[in-house]
Amino acid sequence: MDLNCDMGESFGRWRLGHDAELLEIVTSANIACGYHAGDPLSITAVVREAVERGVALGAHPSYPDLSGFGRRSMRMAPAEVEAMVLYQIGALDAIVRAAGSRLRHVKPHGALYNDAARDEALARAIASAVARYGDLRLFALPNSALAHAAADAGVPTWREAFCDRAYEDDGSLRSRRLAGALVQDPEAAARQALDVAVHRRVRTYSGATMAMEAETLCVHGDTPGAVDIARSVRTALERAGVRVSAAA
Amino acid sequence: MDLNCDMGESFGRWRLGHDAELLEIVTSANIACGYHAGDPLSITAVVREAVERGVALGAHPSYPDLSGFGRRSMRMAPAEVEAMVLYQIGALDAIVRAAGSRLRHVKPHGALYNDAARDEALARAIASAVARYGDLRLFALPNSALAHAAADAGVPTWREAFCDRAYEDDGSLRSRRLAGALVQDPEAAARQALDVAVHRRVRTYSGATMAMEAETLCVHGDTPGAVDIARSVRTALERAGVRVSAAA
Amino acid sequence: MDLNCDMGESFGRWRLGHDAELLEIVTSANIACGYHAGDPLSITAVVREAVERGVALGAHPSYPDLSGFGRRSMRMAPAEVEAMVLYQIGALDAIVRAAGSRLRHVKPHGALYNDAARDEALARAIASAVARYGDLRLFALPNSALAHAAADAGVPTWREAFCDRAYEDDGSLRSRRLAGALVQDPEAAARQALDVAVHRRVRTYSGATMAMEAETLCVHGDTPGAVDIARSVRTALERAGVRVSAAA
Amino acid sequence: MDLNCDMGESFGRWRLGHDAELLEIVTSANIACGYHAGDPLSITAVVREAVERGVALGAHPSYPDLSGFGRRSMRMAPAEVEAMVLYQIGALDAIVRAAGSRLRHVKPHGALYNDAARDEALARAIASAVARYGDLRLFALPNSALAHAAADAGVPTWREAFCDRAYEDDGSLRSRRLAGALVQDPEAAARQALDVAVHRRVRTYSGATMAMEAETLCVHGDTPGAVDIARSVRTALERAGVRVSAAA
C-alpha cells in the first residue's frame, strides 16, 4: 500500500503544511505546481527533500486559482484543461529532473479532482494530458469518471482511498462545506486506513459499509494534526503487516 | 543564419502579434511561457502551428509580471530565478512534446534578457537552469554576462543580433524608453540584417560602426509592421545568398 | 433610454475594444475593475476620456479570472463575493474621483452577471455590496434574481436589455457557447434596440415575442463590428424620437 | 506617540501574522490591499476587528507582487504607480466604509516604501495619489524623498520610526538581506522605542547615535516574536509616561 500526501503548498512568504515531517512518513508526495500553491523556489525545496528521502514524486495540478487554493470549481473548456495540466506537469518535472529524479504520478487537486470524478469530458482531458506526457500513472477515486477515462486512454491508475476524509454512500468524498467532512482523530484515521488496506472496505458517514479497493492511501498535510494522523496511519498499517511502499 | 521571433504572446481573451504570418517567414520561434504572456491554450495553438511548419521552438522565460509584460526589472534572488526558468522551460516543453517536437533553445524575455546581459549572478542562474534541463542552447547578446555564464556552464550559445532595435556604442540595445529605440522601416531593418549577416558589423545609434558576430537574428512580432519587416529581412538575406535556417 | 457599453478591458500590453470611438456614442460606460481586465493605468486613461465626454461611469466587477476574462463560473462563497465586489467598486471609484467625477452604477461582468441572474445567494451578496457602498444603481436583467435582490436591499435598479445578444424564450441571454448567440448585423441590432425602446418587447432566438421593459440598452465593445453596431443603434433610436441619455 | 503595525497579510488559504493579538496592542493598523497580500475576504475580517477595537486604519499599498510579498523592487513608471496606489487605497476604503469607519493614513509597503524613500519621481507619484484621494496622511521615513514629496503636495505626514529594524548611519533601514537587520529581542525593541519617543534619537547598527523625530512607531507583525515585541514596546512607552494613541 502506498501512502500519499499533498505537499509544496507554500507560496512565497506564506508557509503551509508540515512537509519535512511528513516526508519521513509517507511514500508518495503530490507536489503543488503553481496554480493553487507552490512557487518555483518552494517547490524546489520540497522536491529536493523528497528526493533525498526516496519519496516518490507526483504532480498535483489544479485550476488556476491561488486565492481559492484550487478548491472552487471553474467552468473550463476541456481543451484548456488538457493544456493547463500538461503545463503544470512539465513545469514540475523540470524541477524534479534538475533534482536528479523524475515524476511518477499525477493527482489532480481539490475542485479539479472532485469535478473529474464526475465530469467525463474533464476526466478525458486530464487523462489525455497524462497519456501524452507519458510514463506516469494517475491517482483517481475508484470507479470515478477519471478512473474510467484513464483506462480508456491507456494510462495506468492507482485507486486512491482517504484516511482523513468522510465518505458518502455513493463513494464520493463528503464535501468540505458539510460538518463531519474531516476525520481528525488519529485513531479513527488509522482505523479507516486499516479498513481499506486489510478489509477492502470503508465505513461511510451514514454508517454503511462499502467495498473499497485502493493501491494508495491519502493523508492530508495542511491540517494542524496532519503529522499525528499520518504517523498513526503508518504505524497501524505496519503493525497489521501491510507493506507501505510506492513500489508498484 | 537563423531568423528568430517572439511568439505566443497572447493571453486569454487578448490577442497579440502575427504568429501565423511570421511562422511562414522565421526559422526559430521563442514561445512565451506564461510569466509575461501565454496561457497554456494559446501556447498550444502556436506550438502546433510552428511544428507543422518546421519552425524550431524555444522557450522565452520572463520575470513573473503579466501586467508589465515582463518589461520591468524585478530584484529577484538568483536561486529563485533559476527555479522559475526551469519551471517555465518544463511547462513549455511538455506542450511541445505533446505536439510531437522538442525545445531547441532558450531566450530570456524583456527585462530578464537585458538584466542578464549585465548582471553576472542573474546570468549564472539562467545558464544553470538551462544546463540542468539539458540539450538546449541559449540565445544571448554577444559578449554579455549571459553569454559568458553560458560558456562557463557548458551551455552552447547562439549570439543574437537585432534587425529592428537600435544599438548603443557599447553593444547594448537602446532602451525602449528612449526615442529611436526601434527600427521601424523594413528597408532599414533589412540593411541592418545584411550588415550583420554579410559584413559582420552593425551601425550604432550614434553612427559608429562596430563588429557584430551572430548566429541568429531577431525580428520582433508585436509591432504593427512586424510582418513587413520580417519579410523584408528574409528576402534581403536570401537575395544576398545567406542561407536562412535553424540548423546549427 | 440609456445606452451602455463595457470598456477599459485592456490589460498591460494587451489592447482590447474601441473605447475612444464608443465613448462618442454611448451614454454609460461599464469600466473593468482589474479582476477580468483593466490595470490601474489603462483604467485611468479610459476614465479620463469618459469624464471629458460626459459619459456616466459604472463599475464592471468580475470573478477573479484574468485568463478566462471573467467568463467562467467560479463557485465562490457569498461573503467572498460581497467583499470582492466592494473591493472592485472602491478601487475604480478612487480613480474616478481623482478624475473629478464619481461612479453612478454597477454592472456585474460576464459569468458573474449570468450567475447572479439565477443564484439568489450570489445576487444578495452583490446587492448588499452595492447597498453598503451607497449612492449607486445596479444594472440587472429584468426579473432576474439580481433585480429582485436589489429591490430587497433598497438599491435602485435599471433593467437592462441587449441589442447584440440573442434571447432565449425565458428571457435569459443565449449562451456564447451556442451558435446564434451574437447579433452581428448593425441593422438587426438597431431593430432589436427599437423593439425594446419603442415597442417594449423583444423577439427571441426561437422567433417568439416577449415583453421587455428596460431603462438601459447594452452594446458590446469587444467585437470587430462594435462601433458600427453602436452607431447604428444610436442613430435608429434618435430617428425614432427616443431620447438617449444616462440622466435618470 | 502612535504605534502602528502591518496587518491583513493573509491570502486565501494562507494565514500570516497575529492580527487579533496585535489589535489589542497597537493604535494604527496598516492593512494590505491585495497587491502583496490580502484578499478581500481576509481584509474584511481584519478591518472589522480593527473597527471594533477602535484601532485607526491605513492602507498599505504595494508593488503588484504576490509571489515576492512586495519586497522586490520593480521598475514601474510613476504614472502607473500613482494609478495603482489610488486603486489600492480605494479598494480598501470601500471595505473600511462598509465596516462603518474610514481610512486615516497610507503607508507604502516593503520595496515600495524603501524605493520611495530615495526615488523622487516615485515619491511624487505616491504623494499625488494620496493628495488626490484626499483626507489622508502619509507615514514616511523622516527626511526621505517621500516625506519631502508629501510636503510639496500638501499631504500631512507622520514621520515613522522602527522599533524592530536596525538603522544605518544615513537613517535608512538596514536591508533585510544583511545580518542584524531585525531587532528580535523585545527589550531591545522597547529600548529603541523609548530612545525615539523620549530621547528623540536612535542608535544605529554601527553604534552611532542620530536624532530621530517621529509621530508613529512601527512594530512588525509577521515575525514569531511579534506579539511579545509589541507588548514590550507598549508597556515601556506607557511606563515612561508616553501617551500611546492614534489621535493627531
Short mmCIF file of C-alpha atoms in Angstrom, two decimals, chain A residues 63-182:
data_model
loop_
_atom_site.label_atom_id
_atom_site.label_comp_id
_atom_site.label_asym_id
_atom_site.label_seq_id
_atom_site.Cartn_x
_atom_site.Cartn_y
_atom_site.Cartn_z
CA TYR A 63 -7.47 25.03 -11.63
CA PRO A 64 -5.79 28.45 -11.87
CA ASP A 65 -6.98 29.81 -8.54
CA LEU A 66 -4.40 30.98 -6.00
CA SER A 67 -6.89 33.00 -3.95
CA GLY A 68 -9.26 29.99 -3.70
CA PHE A 69 -6.48 27.39 -3.22
CA GLY A 70 -7.92 25.43 -6.14
CA ARG A 71 -10.97 24.47 -4.12
CA ARG A 72 -13.52 26.29 -6.29
CA SER A 73 -14.96 24.66 -9.37
CA MET A 74 -14.30 26.68 -12.53
CA ARG A 75 -16.08 26.04 -15.76
CA MET A 76 -13.16 25.48 -18.14
CA ALA A 77 -13.22 24.02 -21.63
CA PRO A 78 -11.68 20.51 -21.81
CA ALA A 79 -9.04 21.63 -24.33
CA GLU A 80 -7.89 24.30 -21.90
CA VAL A 81 -7.81 21.81 -19.03
CA GLU A 82 -5.66 19.45 -21.07
CA ALA A 83 -3.22 22.24 -21.91
CA MET A 84 -3.01 23.51 -18.34
CA VAL A 85 -2.43 20.02 -16.94
CA LEU A 86 0.41 19.45 -19.40
CA TYR A 87 1.83 22.86 -18.47
CA GLN A 88 1.83 22.05 -14.75
CA ILE A 89 3.23 18.53 -15.16
CA GLY A 90 6.09 19.79 -17.32
CA ALA A 91 6.89 22.71 -15.04
CA LEU A 92 7.18 20.43 -12.03
CA ASP A 93 9.05 17.69 -13.87
CA ALA A 94 11.74 20.16 -14.94
CA ILE A 95 12.42 20.92 -11.28
CA VAL A 96 12.25 17.23 -10.35
CA ARG A 97 14.72 16.27 -13.10
CA ALA A 98 17.09 19.06 -12.06
CA ALA A 99 16.98 17.43 -8.61
CA GLY A 100 18.01 14.10 -10.10
CA SER A 101 14.72 12.27 -10.11
CA ARG A 102 11.56 12.06 -12.24
CA LEU A 103 7.80 12.26 -11.80
CA ARG A 104 5.90 9.03 -11.12
CA HIS A 105 2.27 10.07 -10.88
CA VAL A 106 -0.34 12.78 -11.29
CA LYS A 107 -3.13 13.55 -8.85
CA PRO A 108 -5.50 16.40 -9.66
CA HIS A 109 -6.00 18.83 -6.79
CA GLY A 110 -9.09 19.98 -4.95
CA ALA A 111 -12.04 21.00 -7.12
CA LEU A 112 -10.34 19.59 -10.22
CA TYR A 113 -10.11 16.18 -8.53
CA ASN A 114 -13.72 16.28 -7.43
CA ASP A 115 -15.03 17.56 -10.76
CA ALA A 116 -13.01 14.97 -12.69
CA ALA A 117 -14.59 12.22 -10.63
CA ARG A 118 -17.98 13.09 -12.17
CA ASP A 119 -17.43 15.06 -15.41
CA GLU A 120 -16.44 12.77 -18.28
CA ALA A 121 -15.17 15.47 -20.64
CA LEU A 122 -12.99 16.91 -17.90
CA ALA A 123 -11.75 13.43 -16.97
CA ARG A 124 -10.83 12.68 -20.59
CA ALA A 125 -8.93 15.98 -20.86
CA ILE A 126 -6.84 15.16 -17.80
CA ALA A 127 -6.24 11.55 -18.86
CA SER A 128 -5.21 12.74 -22.32
CA ALA A 129 -2.68 15.17 -20.88
CA VAL A 130 -1.16 12.45 -18.71
CA ALA A 131 -1.11 9.99 -21.62
CA ARG A 132 0.61 12.48 -23.89
CA TYR A 133 3.22 13.33 -21.30
CA GLY A 134 3.91 9.65 -20.96
CA ASP A 135 5.28 7.28 -18.33
CA LEU A 136 3.07 8.50 -15.49
CA ARG A 137 0.26 6.94 -13.51
CA LEU A 138 -2.87 8.72 -12.36
CA PHE A 139 -4.27 8.64 -8.84
CA ALA A 140 -8.06 8.53 -9.04
CA LEU A 141 -11.13 7.80 -6.96
CA PRO A 142 -12.23 4.18 -7.65
CA ASN A 143 -14.99 3.93 -10.27
CA SER A 144 -14.80 7.65 -10.94
CA ALA A 145 -15.06 9.25 -14.37
CA LEU A 146 -11.32 9.93 -14.10
CA ALA A 147 -10.53 6.26 -13.43
CA HIS A 148 -12.58 5.24 -16.47
CA ALA A 149 -11.01 7.92 -18.69
CA ALA A 150 -7.55 6.81 -17.62
CA ALA A 151 -8.35 3.21 -18.53
CA ASP A 152 -9.65 4.32 -21.93
CA ALA A 153 -6.52 6.38 -22.55
CA GLY A 154 -4.21 3.55 -21.54
CA VAL A 155 -2.92 5.41 -18.50
CA PRO A 156 -2.12 3.16 -15.52
CA THR A 157 -4.13 4.14 -12.46
CA TRP A 158 -3.78 3.75 -8.76
CA ARG A 159 -7.11 3.78 -6.98
CA GLU A 160 -7.00 6.16 -4.06
CA ALA A 161 -8.73 5.97 -0.70
CA PHE A 162 -8.71 8.58 2.04
CA CYS A 163 -7.81 8.13 5.70
CA ASP A 164 -8.95 11.51 6.96
CA ARG A 165 -12.00 12.35 4.88
CA ALA A 166 -15.53 11.00 5.37
CA TYR A 167 -17.24 9.12 2.53
CA GLU A 168 -20.80 9.44 1.32
CA ASP A 169 -22.70 6.28 0.45
CA ASP A 170 -22.05 6.75 -3.28
CA GLY A 171 -18.28 6.59 -2.69
CA SER A 172 -17.73 10.33 -3.14
CA LEU A 173 -15.93 12.40 -0.52
CA ARG A 174 -18.16 14.32 1.87
CA SER A 175 -17.99 17.99 0.91
CA ARG A 176 -15.71 20.22 2.97
CA ARG A 177 -18.68 22.55 3.27
CA LEU A 178 -20.51 19.98 5.45
CA ALA A 179 -19.93 19.06 9.07
CA GLY A 180 -18.07 15.80 9.57
CA ALA A 181 -16.16 16.06 6.29
CA LEU A 182 -12.82 15.59 8.03
#
